[in-house]
Short mmCIF file of C-alpha atoms in Angstrom, two decimals:
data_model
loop_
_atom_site.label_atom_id
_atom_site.label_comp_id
_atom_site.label_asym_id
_atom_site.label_seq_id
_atom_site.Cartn_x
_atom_site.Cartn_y
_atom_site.Cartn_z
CA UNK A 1 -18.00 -79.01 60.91
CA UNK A 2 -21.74 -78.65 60.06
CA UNK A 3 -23.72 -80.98 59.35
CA UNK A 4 -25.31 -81.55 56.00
CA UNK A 5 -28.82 -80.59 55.60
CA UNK A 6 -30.93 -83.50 54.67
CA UNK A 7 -34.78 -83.78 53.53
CA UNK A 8 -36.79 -86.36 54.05
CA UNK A 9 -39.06 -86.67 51.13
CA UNK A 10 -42.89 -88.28 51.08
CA UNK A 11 -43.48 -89.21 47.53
CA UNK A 12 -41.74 -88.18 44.30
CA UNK A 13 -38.46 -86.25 44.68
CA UNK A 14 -38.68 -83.51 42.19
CA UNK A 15 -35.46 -81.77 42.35
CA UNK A 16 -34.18 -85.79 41.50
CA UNK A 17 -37.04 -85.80 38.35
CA UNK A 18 -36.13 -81.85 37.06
CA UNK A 19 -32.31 -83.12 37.25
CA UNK A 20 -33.02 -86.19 35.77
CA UNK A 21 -35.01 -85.12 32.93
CA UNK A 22 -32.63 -82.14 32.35
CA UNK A 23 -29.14 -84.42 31.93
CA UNK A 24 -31.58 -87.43 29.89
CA UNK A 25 -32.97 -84.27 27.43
CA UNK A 26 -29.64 -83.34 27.08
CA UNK A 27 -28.16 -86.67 25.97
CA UNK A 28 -31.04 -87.72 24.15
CA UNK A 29 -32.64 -84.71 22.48
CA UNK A 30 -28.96 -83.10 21.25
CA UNK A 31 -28.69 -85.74 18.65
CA UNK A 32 -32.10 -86.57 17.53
CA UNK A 33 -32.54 -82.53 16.86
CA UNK A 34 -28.98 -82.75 15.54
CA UNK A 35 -29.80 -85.55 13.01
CA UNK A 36 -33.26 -84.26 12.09
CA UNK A 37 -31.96 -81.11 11.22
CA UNK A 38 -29.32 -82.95 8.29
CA UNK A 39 -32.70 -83.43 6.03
CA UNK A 40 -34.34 -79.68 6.46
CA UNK A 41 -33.06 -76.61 5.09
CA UNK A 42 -32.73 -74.15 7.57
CA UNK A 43 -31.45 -70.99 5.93
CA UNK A 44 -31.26 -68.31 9.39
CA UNK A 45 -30.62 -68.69 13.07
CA UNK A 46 -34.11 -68.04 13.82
CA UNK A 47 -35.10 -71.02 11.70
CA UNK A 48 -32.64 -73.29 13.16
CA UNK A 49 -33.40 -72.03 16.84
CA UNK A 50 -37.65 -72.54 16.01
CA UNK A 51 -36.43 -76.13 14.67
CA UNK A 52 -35.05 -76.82 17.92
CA UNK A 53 -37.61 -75.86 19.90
CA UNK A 54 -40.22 -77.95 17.96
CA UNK A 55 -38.85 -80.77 18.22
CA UNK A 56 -36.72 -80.50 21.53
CA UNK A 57 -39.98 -79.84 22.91
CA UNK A 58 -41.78 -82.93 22.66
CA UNK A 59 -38.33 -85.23 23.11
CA UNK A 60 -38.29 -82.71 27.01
CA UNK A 61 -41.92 -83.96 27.58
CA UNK A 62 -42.02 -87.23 26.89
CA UNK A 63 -38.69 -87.41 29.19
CA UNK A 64 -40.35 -85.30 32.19
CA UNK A 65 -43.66 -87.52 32.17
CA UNK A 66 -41.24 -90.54 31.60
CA UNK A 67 -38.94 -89.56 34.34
CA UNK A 68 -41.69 -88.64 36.85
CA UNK A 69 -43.48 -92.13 35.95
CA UNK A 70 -40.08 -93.88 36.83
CA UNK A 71 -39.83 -92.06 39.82
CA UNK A 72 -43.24 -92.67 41.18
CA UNK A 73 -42.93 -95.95 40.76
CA UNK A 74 -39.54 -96.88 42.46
CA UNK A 75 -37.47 -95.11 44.99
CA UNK A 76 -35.84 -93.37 42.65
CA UNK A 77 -33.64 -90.57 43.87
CA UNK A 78 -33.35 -91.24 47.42
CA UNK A 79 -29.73 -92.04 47.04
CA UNK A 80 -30.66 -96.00 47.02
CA UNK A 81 -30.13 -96.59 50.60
CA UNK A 82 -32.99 -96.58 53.60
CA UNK A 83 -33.28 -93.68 55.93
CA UNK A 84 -33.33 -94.41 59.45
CA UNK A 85 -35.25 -93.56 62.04
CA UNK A 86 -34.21 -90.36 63.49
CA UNK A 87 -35.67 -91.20 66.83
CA UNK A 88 -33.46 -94.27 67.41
CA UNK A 89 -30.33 -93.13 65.73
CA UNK A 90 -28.29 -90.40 66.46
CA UNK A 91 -25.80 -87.97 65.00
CA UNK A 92 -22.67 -89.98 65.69
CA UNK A 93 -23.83 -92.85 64.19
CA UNK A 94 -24.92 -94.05 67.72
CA UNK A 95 -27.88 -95.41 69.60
CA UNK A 96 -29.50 -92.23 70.78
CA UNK A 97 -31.11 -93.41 73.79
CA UNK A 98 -27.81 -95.18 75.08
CA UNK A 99 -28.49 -98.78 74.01
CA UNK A 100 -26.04 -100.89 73.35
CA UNK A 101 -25.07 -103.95 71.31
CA UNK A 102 -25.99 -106.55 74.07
CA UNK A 103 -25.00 -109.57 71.78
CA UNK A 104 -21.57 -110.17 73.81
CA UNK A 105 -23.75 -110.42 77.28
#
């Protein structure tokens, strides 16, 4: 079996932010737009699909710059675990020089 690709990001992980903000627009945006909409009179789709994007728009922003803030600031999207060193560690799991646990000696 092949192994799985992996990156080792520096910094903010923007495929993790761009996901992120997509799934929190989503879930956040769908109903605001959805209960804004009950008080205007929208008579076409075209009116109801320029609605959306005015206000969608700003609820998308404020979650990218919100998300990429978060992210900046923690470790977010790096799985929540520490990557180790690939110069001690190897594939298997293993020392990679041949070290061993020498806590029974």
């Amino acid at each position: 079996m092949q192994p799985v690709e992996r990156a080792d990001y520096e910094g903010v992980d923007y495929g993790w932010v761009m996901q992120t903000t997509f799934v929190v627009t989503i879930l956040v945006g769908a109903p605001v737009v959805a209960v804004l909409s009950a008080f205007v009179t929208l008579d076409s789709w075209g009116a109801r699909a320029a609605f959306a994007v005015r206000v969608g728009a700003p609820i998308w922003f404020v979650t990218a710059v919100a998300v990429a803030v978060y992210a900046r600031r923690t470790a977010a999207g790096d799985g929540g675990v520490e990557q180790a060193d690939s110069d001690s560690v190897g594939d298997d799991g293993t020392a990679a020089d041949g070290a061993e646990d020498d806590a029974g000696d």
